[in-house]
Short mmCIF file of C-alpha atoms and ligand atoms in Angstrom, two decimals:
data_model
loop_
_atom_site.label_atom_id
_atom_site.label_comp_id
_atom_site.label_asym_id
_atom_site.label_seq_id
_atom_site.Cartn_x
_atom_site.Cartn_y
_atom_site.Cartn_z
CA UNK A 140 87.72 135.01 80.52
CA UNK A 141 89.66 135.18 77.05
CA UNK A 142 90.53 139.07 77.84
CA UNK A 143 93.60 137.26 80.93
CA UNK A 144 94.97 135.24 77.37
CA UNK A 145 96.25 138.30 75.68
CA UNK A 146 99.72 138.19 75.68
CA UNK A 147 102.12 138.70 72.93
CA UNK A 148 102.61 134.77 72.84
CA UNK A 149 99.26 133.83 73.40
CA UNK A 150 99.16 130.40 72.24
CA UNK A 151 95.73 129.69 71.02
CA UNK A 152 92.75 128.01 73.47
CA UNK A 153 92.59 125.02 71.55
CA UNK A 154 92.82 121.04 71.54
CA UNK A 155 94.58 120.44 68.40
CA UNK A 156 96.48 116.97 68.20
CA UNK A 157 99.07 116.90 65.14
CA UNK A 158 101.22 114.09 65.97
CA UNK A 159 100.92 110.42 67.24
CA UNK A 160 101.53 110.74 71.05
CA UNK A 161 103.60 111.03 71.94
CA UNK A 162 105.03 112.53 69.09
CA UNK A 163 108.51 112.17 67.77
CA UNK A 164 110.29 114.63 70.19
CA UNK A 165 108.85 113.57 73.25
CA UNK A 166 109.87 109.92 72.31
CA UNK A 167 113.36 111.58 71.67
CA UNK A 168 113.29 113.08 75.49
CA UNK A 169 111.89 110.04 77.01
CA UNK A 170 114.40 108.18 75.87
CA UNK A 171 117.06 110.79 77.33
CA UNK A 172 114.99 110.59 80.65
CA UNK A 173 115.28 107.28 80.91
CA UNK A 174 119.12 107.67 80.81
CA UNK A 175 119.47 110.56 83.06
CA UNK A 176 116.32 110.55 85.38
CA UNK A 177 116.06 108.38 87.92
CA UNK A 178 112.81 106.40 87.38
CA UNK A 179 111.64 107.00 91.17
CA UNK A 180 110.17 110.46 89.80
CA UNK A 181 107.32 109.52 87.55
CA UNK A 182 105.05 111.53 84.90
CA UNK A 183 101.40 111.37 84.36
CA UNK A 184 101.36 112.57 81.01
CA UNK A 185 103.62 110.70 77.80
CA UNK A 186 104.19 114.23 76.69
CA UNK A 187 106.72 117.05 76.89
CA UNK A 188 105.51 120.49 77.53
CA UNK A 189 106.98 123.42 75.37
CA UNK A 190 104.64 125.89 76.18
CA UNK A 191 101.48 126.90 77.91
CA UNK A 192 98.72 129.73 77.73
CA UNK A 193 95.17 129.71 79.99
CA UNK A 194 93.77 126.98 79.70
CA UNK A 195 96.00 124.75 77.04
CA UNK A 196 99.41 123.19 77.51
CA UNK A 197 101.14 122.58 74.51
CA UNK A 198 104.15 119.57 74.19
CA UNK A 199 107.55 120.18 71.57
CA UNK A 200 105.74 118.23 69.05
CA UNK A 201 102.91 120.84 68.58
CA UNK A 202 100.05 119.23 70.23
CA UNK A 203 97.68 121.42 72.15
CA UNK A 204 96.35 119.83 74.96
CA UNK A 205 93.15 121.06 77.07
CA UNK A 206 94.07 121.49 80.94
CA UNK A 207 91.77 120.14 83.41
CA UNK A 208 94.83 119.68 86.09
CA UNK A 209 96.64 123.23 86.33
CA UNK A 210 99.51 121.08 87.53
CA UNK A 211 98.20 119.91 90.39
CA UNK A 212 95.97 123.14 91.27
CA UNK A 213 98.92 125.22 91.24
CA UNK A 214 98.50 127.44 87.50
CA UNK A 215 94.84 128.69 89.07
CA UNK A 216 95.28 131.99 86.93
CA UNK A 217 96.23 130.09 83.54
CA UNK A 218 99.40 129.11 82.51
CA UNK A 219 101.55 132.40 81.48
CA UNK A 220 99.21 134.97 83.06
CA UNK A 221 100.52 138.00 81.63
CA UNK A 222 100.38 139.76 84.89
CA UNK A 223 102.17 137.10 86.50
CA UNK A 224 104.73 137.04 83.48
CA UNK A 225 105.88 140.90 83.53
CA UNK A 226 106.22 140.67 87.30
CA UNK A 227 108.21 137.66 87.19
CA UNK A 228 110.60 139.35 84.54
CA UNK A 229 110.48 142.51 86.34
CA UNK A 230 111.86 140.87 89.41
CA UNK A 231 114.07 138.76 87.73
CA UNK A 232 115.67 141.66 86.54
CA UNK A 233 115.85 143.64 89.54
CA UNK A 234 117.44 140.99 92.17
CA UNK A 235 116.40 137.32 92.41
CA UNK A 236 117.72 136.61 96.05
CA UNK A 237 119.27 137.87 98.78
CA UNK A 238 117.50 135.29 101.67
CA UNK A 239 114.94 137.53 103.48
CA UNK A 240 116.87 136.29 106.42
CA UNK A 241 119.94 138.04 105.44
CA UNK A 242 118.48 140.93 103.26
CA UNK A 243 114.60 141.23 103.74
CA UNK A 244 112.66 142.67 101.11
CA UNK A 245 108.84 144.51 100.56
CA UNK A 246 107.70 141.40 98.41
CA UNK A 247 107.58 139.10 101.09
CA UNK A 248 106.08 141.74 103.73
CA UNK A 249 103.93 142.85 100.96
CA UNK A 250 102.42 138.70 100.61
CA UNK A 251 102.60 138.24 104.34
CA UNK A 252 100.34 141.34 104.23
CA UNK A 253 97.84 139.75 101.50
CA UNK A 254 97.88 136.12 103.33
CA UNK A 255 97.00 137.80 106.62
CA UNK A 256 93.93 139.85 104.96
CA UNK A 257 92.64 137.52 102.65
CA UNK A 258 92.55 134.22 104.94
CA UNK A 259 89.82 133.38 106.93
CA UNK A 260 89.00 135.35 110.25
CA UNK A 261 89.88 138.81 111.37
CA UNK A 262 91.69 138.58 114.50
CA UNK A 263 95.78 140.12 114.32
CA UNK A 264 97.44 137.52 112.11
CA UNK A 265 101.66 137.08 110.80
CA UNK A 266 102.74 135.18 108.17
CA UNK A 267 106.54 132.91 107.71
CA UNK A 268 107.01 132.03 103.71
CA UNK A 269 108.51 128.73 102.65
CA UNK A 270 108.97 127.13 99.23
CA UNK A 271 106.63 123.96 98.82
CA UNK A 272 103.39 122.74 100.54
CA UNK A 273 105.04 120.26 102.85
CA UNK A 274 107.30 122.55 104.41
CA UNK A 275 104.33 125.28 105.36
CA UNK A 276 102.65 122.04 106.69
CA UNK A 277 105.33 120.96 108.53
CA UNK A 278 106.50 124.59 109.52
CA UNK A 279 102.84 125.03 110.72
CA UNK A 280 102.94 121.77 113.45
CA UNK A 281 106.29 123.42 114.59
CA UNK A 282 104.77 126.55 115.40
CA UNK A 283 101.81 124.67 117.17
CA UNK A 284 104.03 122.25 119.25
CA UNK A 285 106.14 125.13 120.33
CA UNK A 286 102.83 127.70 120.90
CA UNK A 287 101.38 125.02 123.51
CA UNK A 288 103.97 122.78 124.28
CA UNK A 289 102.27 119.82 123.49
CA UNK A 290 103.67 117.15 120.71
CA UNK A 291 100.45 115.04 119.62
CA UNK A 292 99.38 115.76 116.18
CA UNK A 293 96.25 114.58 114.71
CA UNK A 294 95.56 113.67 111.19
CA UNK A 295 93.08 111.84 109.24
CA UNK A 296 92.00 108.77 107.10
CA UNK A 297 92.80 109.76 103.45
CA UNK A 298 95.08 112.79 104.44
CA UNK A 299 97.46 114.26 101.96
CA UNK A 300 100.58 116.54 103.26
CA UNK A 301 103.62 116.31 101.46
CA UNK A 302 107.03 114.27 101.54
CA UNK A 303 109.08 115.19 103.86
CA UNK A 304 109.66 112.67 107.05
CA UNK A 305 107.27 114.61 109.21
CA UNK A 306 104.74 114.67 105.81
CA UNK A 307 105.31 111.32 104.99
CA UNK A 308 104.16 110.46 108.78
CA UNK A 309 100.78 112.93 108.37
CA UNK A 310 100.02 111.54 104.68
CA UNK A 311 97.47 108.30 105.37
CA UNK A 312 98.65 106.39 101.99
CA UNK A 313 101.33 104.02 101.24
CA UNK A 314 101.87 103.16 98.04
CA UNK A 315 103.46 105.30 96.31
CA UNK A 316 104.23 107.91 99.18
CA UNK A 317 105.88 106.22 102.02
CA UNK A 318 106.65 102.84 101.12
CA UNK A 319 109.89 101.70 102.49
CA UNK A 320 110.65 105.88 103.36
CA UNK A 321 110.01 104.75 107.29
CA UNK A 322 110.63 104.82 110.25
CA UNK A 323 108.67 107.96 109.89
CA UNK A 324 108.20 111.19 112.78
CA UNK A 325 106.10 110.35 116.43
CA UNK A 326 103.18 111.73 117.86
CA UNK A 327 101.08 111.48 114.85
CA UNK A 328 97.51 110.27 115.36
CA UNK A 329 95.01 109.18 112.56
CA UNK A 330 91.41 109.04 113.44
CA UNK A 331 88.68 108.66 110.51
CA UNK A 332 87.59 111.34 108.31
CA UNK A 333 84.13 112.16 107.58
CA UNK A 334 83.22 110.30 103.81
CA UNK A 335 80.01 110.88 103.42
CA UNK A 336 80.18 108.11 100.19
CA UNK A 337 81.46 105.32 102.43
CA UNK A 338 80.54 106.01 105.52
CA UNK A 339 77.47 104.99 107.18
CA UNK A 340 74.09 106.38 105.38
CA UNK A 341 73.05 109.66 107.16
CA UNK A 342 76.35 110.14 109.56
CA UNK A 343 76.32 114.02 110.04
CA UNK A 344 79.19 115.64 110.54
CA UNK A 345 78.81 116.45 113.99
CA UNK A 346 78.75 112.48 114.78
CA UNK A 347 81.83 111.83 112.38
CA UNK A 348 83.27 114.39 114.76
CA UNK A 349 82.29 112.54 118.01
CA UNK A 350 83.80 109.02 116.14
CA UNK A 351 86.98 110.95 115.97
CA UNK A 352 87.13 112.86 119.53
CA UNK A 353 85.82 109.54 121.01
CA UNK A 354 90.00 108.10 119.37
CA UNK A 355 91.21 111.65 120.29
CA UNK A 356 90.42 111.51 124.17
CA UNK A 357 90.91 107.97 124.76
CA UNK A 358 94.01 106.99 122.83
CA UNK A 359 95.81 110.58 122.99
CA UNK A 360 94.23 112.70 125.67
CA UNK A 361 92.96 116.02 124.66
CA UNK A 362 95.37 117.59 126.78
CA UNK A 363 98.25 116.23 125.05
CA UNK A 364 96.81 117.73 121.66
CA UNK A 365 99.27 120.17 119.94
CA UNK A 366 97.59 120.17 116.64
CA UNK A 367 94.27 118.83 114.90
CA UNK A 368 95.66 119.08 111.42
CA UNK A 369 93.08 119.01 108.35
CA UNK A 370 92.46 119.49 104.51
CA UNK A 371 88.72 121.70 104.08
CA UNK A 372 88.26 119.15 101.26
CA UNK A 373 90.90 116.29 100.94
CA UNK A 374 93.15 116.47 97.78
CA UNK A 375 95.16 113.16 96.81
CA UNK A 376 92.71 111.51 98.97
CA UNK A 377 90.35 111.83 96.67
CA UNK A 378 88.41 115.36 96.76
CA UNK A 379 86.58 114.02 100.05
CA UNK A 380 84.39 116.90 101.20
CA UNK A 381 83.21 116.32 104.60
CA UNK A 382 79.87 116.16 105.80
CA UNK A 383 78.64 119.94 106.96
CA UNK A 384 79.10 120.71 109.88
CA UNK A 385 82.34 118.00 110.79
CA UNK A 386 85.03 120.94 110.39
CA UNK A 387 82.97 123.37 112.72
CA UNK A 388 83.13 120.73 115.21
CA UNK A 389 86.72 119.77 115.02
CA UNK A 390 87.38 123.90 115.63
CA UNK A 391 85.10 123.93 118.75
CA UNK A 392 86.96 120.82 119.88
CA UNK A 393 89.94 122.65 119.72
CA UNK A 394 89.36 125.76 121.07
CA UNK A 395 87.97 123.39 124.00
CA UNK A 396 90.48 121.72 124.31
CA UNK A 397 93.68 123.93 124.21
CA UNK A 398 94.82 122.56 120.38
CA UNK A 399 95.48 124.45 117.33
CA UNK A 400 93.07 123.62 114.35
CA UNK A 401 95.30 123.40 111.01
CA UNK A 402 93.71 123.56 107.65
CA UNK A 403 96.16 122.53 104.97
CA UNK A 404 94.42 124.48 102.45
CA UNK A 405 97.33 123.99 100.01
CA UNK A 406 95.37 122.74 97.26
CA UNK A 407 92.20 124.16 97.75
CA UNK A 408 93.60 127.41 98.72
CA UNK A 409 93.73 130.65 96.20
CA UNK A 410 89.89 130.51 94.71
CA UNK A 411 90.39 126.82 93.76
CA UNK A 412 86.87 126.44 95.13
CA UNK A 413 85.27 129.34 94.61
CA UNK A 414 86.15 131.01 97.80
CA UNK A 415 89.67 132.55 98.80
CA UNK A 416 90.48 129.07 101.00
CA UNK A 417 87.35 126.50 101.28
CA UNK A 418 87.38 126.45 105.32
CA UNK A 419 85.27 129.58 104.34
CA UNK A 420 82.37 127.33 102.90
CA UNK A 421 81.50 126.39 106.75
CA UNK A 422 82.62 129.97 108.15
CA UNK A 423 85.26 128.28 109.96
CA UNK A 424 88.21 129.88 111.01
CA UNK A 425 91.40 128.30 111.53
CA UNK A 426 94.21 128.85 113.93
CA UNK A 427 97.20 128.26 111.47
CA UNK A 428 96.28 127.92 107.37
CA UNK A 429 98.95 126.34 105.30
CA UNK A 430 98.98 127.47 101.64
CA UNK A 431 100.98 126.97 98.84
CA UNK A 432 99.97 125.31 94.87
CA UNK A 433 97.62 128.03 93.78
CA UNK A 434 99.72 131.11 95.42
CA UNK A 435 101.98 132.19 93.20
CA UNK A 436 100.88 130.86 89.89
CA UNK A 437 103.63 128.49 88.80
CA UNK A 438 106.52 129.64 91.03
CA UNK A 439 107.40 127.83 94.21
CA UNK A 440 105.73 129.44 96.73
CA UNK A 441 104.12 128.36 100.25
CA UNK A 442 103.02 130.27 103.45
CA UNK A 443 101.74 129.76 106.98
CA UNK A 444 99.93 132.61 108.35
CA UNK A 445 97.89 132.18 111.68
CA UNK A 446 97.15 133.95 115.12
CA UNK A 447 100.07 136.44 115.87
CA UNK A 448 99.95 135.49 119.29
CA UNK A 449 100.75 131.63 117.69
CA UNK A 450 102.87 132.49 115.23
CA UNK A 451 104.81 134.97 117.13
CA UNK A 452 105.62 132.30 120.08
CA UNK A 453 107.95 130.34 118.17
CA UNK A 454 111.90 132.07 119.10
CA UNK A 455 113.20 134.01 116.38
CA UNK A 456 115.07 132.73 113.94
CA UNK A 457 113.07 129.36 114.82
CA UNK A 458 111.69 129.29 111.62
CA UNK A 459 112.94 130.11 107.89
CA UNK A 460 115.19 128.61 105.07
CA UNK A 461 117.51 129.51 102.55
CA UNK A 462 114.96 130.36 99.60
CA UNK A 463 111.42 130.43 101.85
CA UNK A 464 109.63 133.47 100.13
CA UNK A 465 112.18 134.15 97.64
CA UNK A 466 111.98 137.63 96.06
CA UNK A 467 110.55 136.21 92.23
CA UNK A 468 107.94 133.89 93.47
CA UNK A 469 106.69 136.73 95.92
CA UNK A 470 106.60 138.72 92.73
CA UNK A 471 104.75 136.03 91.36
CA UNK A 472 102.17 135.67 93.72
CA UNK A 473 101.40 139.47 94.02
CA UNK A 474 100.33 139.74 90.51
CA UNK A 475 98.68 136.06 91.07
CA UNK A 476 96.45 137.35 93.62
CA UNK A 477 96.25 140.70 91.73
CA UNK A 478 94.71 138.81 88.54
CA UNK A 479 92.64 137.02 91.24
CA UNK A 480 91.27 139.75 92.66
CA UNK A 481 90.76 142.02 89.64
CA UNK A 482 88.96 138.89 87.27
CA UNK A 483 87.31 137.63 90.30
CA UNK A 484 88.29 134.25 89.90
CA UNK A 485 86.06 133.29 92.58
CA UNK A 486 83.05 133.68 90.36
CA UNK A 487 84.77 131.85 87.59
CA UNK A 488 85.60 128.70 89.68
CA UNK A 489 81.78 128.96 90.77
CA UNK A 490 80.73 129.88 86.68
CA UNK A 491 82.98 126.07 86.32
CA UNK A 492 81.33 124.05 88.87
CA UNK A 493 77.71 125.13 87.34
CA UNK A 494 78.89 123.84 83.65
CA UNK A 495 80.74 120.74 85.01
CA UNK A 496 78.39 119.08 87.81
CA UNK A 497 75.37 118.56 86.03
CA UNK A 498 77.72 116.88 83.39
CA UNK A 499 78.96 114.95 85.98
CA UNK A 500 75.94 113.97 87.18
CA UNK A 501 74.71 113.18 83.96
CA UNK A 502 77.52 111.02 83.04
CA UNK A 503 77.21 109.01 86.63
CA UNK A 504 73.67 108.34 85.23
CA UNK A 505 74.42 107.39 82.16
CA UNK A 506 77.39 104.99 82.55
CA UNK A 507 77.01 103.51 85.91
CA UNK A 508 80.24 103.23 87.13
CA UNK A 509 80.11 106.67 89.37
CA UNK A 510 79.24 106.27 92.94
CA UNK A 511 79.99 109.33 93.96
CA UNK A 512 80.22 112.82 91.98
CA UNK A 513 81.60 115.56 94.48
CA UNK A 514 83.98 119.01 95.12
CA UNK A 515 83.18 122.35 95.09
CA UNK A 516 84.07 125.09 92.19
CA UNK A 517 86.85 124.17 90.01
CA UNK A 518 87.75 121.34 92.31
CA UNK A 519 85.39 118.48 91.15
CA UNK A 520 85.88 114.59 90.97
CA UNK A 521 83.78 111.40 90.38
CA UNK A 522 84.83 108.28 92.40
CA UNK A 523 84.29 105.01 90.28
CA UNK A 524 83.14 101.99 91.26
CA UNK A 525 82.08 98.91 90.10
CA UNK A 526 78.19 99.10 88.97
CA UNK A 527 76.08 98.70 91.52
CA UNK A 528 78.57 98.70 94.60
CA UNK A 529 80.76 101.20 96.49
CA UNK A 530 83.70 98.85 95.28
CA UNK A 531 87.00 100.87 94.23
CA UNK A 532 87.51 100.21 90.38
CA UNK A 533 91.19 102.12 89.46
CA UNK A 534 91.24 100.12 86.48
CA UNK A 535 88.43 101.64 84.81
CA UNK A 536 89.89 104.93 86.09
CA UNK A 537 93.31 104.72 85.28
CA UNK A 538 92.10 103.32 81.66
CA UNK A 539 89.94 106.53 81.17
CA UNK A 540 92.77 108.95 82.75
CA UNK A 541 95.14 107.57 79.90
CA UNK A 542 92.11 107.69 77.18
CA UNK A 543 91.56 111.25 78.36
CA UNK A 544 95.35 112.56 77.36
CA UNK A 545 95.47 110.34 74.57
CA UNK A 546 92.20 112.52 72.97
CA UNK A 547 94.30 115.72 74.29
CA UNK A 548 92.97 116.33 77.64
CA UNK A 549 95.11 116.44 80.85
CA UNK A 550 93.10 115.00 83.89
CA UNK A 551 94.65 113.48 87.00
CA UNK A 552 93.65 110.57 89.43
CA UNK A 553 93.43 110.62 93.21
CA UNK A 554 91.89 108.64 96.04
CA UNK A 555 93.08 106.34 98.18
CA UNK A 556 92.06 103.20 96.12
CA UNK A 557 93.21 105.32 93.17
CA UNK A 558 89.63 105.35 91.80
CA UNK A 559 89.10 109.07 91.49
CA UNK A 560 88.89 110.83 88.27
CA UNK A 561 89.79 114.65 89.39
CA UNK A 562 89.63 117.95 87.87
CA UNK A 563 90.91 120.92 88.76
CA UNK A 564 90.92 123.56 85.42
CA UNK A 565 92.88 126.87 85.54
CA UNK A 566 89.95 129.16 86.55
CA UNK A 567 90.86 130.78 83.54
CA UNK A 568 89.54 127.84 80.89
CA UNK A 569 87.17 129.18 78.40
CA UNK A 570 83.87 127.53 78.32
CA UNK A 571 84.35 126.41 74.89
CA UNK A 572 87.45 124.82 75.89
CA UNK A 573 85.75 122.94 78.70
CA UNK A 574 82.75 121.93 77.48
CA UNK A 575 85.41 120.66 74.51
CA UNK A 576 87.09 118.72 77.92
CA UNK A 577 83.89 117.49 79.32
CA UNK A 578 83.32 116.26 75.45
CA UNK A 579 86.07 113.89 75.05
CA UNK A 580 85.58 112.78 78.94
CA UNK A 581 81.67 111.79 77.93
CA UNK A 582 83.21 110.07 74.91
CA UNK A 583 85.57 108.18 76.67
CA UNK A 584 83.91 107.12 79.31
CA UNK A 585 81.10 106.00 76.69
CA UNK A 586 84.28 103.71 75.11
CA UNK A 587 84.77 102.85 78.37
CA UNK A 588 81.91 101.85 80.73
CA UNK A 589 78.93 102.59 77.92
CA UNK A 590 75.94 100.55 78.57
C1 LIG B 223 100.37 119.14 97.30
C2 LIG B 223 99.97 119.17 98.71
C3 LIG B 223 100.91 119.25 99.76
C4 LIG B 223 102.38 119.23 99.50
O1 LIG B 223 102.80 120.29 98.71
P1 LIG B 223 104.25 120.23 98.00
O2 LIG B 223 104.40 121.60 97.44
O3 LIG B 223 104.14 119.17 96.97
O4 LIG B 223 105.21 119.89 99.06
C5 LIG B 223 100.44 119.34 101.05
N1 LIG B 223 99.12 119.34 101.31
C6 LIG B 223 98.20 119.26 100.34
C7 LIG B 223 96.76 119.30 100.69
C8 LIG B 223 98.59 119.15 99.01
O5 LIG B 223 97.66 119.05 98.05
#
C-alpha cells in the first residue's frame, strides 16, 4: 500500500521515539492548554501532533507514532492522502464557501451522487450533507418523524450517536457523555442489543430480535414507531457485532411495521470493514444510512442519504445548515472515495483483519484476560475481563491503552464498562508497520497480564 505514501512530504512509515513523552514541546503546549482550554475537552494521547503520513502520526517533538486509531475511524485513506491533499488545496483555492443553500455547487451534487450509488440497495435514493456524525443522525430521525408522522425512536443497549441533546438522548452511556447534560429529547426507546459475549449462550439473532420487538410492541406500540435506529456493528459501545441474522430481522420488523430502519454507519461506514458500509455483511438494506468519520478523510464531513420518497417528504428548506457539505470537505471526500475506489481499500481492510485476528486470538490465549476478540476488517477489538469471568476489567485496559502510546502506538478504548481495547488502522498501514503495532501490543500486554 506504500505506492498512496508518496507525497512530496512523505514522512516516513515508522515508529521512531526520540524524546521522553511527552517530549519537551508537548509539555510546553500542555501547559498552555491547561491555561486556555477548558478541561471538559479531554485528549487520549500526552502528545502533540505536528504532522501525519499513512499510517504514522508524528508529535512537535519528533516522535513517530504507529496509528491504530485513524482518529476515531475518520483518516481511513491515511493521514495526508495525496489525492485528498491536492483536492483540498485545489478547492481551497478556488472558493471555500458560499452555503449550498445560498450558492449550490457540483461538489456536493457530485457526493450526494456517490452516497446514493455506493450505499446499500438500489432503489431511487437523495442525499442532505451536514458537518459531523451527530447531526446526519439527528437530521436522519427528522426526516423519519416527518416521512411517517410518528415520534417514537428506538435505540439500543450500548448505542453510540453523538452529542447533541437529541444524541445525547440516543447514546446508552453516561459517564462521560451525558452526565448532568439532561433533561435530554422524548420519545426515545432503548431495548437490548444483541451481545453475543454477554448474552445468553446460543441466543441467535433472530431471538435477540424477538427480546427487543417483545419491549417494542408492548411499551411503545409498533404503530407509534418513527424510527428503529442502529449501528451495523456498535462503535464506543464497544465494537459489538450482533449475532447474524438480528439486523435482517429488525429491517423486516420495520418494513412490517410502517418504521424506518436507520443504520448509523458513521464509523463503520467508508470500507472501515471491508465493505463500503457493514449493513452490507448481512445484505441488509436500510431506509436512511447516516455517514460521516471515514467520508472525507480528515475534513468535517457527514451525510444522510435514504429512499427519495423519505428523504424527499421532509418540506424544503426543512433541512440544512450554514456549513452542511461545505465546498472543501466535498472536495475532500471525492478524492477520499476516489483513493478508495482506485486502491480498493476494501481488500486492504480485509488483507488487515487476516494479519490482526489470529494475533488477537493468539494473544486472548496466551494472556487470559480476553473474553471476547471481535469486529470485522480494520475494525477489530478485544474486550478484557478478569481471568476466567465475563467481568469488565478497564483497569487492565486503560493500563495497556497508556503502555501502548507510551511504546509509540496510538490505540483507543471503548465499551460500555470501558474494557475494550479497539483498533481501527488507516487502511493504508503497511504490514510492516502493523505487525510492528501488534508487536508492542503482544509486549505489553505480556508486561501486563503475562502468565
Ligand atoms: C462518532 C460517531 C457519531 C458522532 O459523530 P460526530 O462527528 O462526533 O458528531 C455518531 N455515531 C457513531 C456510530 C459514531 O461513531
Amino acid at each position: 500500500m506504500t505506492d498512496l505514501l508518496t507525497g512530496p512530504d512523505t514522512v516516513a512509515q515508522e515508529r521512531r521515539l526520540v524524546t521522553e513523552l511527552p517530549g519537551p514541546r508537548s509539555r510546553e503546549l500542555a501547559a498552555r492548554r491547561a491555561g486556555a482550554v477548558t478541561s471538559a475537552v479531554g485528549s487520549v494521547l500526552p502528545v502533540y501532533v505536528e504532522r501525519g503520513s499513512g499510517g504514522v502520526v508524528v508529535d512537535v517533538d519528533g516522535n513517530s507514532f504507529i496509528d491504530l486509531g485513524s482518529g476515531i475511524a475518520v483518516t481511513n485513506v491515511g493521514h495526508a492522502a495525496p489525492e485528498v491533499v491536492a483536492a483540498v488545496q485545489a478547492q481551497v483555492a478556488a472558493f471555500t464557501h458560499t452555503c449550498f443553500m445560498v450558492g449550490p455547487y457540483e461538489g456536493y451534487v457530485a457526493v450526494a451522487e456517490e452516497l446514493n450509488r455506493l450505499t446499500p440497495g438500489d432503489h431511487e435514493k437523495r442525499s442532505a450533507l451536514f458537518n459531523t456524525g451527530a447531526e446526519a443522525v439527528e437530521n436522519a430521525v427528522k426526516v423519519a418523524r416527518v416521512a411517517t408522522g410518528r415520534s417514537a425512536v428506538v435505540v439500543f443497549d450500548h448505542a453510540y450517536h453523538g452529542r447533541t441533546n437529541l444524541t445525547m438522548a440516543l447514546t446508552a452511556k453516561n459517564m462521560p457523555y451525558k452526565h448532568g447534560f439532561g433533561p435530554f429529547a422524548g420519545e426515545v426507546y432503548r431495548v437490548p442489543m444483541s451481545y453475543p459475549f454477554r448474552d445468553e449462550a446460543g441466543m441467535t439473532g433472530e431471538q435477540a430480535a424477538a427480546r427487543a420487538f417483545d419491549l417494542i410492541e408492548t411499551q411503545i406500540g409498533a404503530a407509534n414507531v418513527a424510527a428503529v435506529l442502529i449501528e451495523p456493528i456498535q462503535g464506543e459501545g464497544g465494537f459489538v457485532v450482533p449475532a447474524p441474522g438480528f439486523l435482517p430481522a429488525l429491517t423486516d420488523w420495520c418494513r412490517r411495521s410502517g418504521a424506518v430502519f436507520i443504520a448509523d454507519e458513521v464509523q463503520t461506514g467508508f470500507c472501515r470493514t471491508g465493505a463500503w458500509f457493514a449493513s452490507e455483511h448481512e445484505q441488509v438494506v436500510p431506509d436512511l444510512i447516516a455517514t460521516a468519520k471515514g467520508i472525507a478523510g480528515g475534513m468535517p464531513l457527514a451525510g444522510v442519504t435514504g429512499r427519495a420518497e423519505l428523504m424527499d417528504a421532509v418540506h424544503t428548506g426543512g433541512l440544512g445548515g450554514t456549513y452542511g457539505g461545505n465546498p472543501v470537505a466535498c472536495a475532500a471526500a471525492l478524492a477520499t472515495i476516489r483513493t478508495m475506489r482506485e486502491h480498493d481499500l476494501n481488500a486492504a481492510a480485509r488483507a488487515i483483519e487476516a494479519t490482526m485476528l489470529p494475533r488477537l486470538h493468539a494473544l486472548a490465549e496466551r494472556t487470559g484476560v480476553v473474553g471476547d476478540v471481535r469486529g470485522r476488517g480494520a475494525m477489530l477489538a478485544v474486550e478484557l475481563v478478569e481471568p476466567g469471568t465475563t467481568k469488565p476489567d478497564a483497569a487492565l485496559t486503560n493500563a495497556i491503552s497508556k503502555a501502548c502510546h507510551a511504546e509509540g502506538v496510538i490505540t483507543l478504548t471503548a465499551g460500555t464498562h470501558s474494557n475494550v481495547l479497539r483498533f481501527l488502522p488507516p487502511l493504508v498501514i503497511g504490514q510492516d508497520l502493523l505487525t510492528e503495532g501488534l508487536d508492542v501490543l503482544d509486549a505489553v500486554f505480556d508486561a501486563h497480564a503475562g502468565k
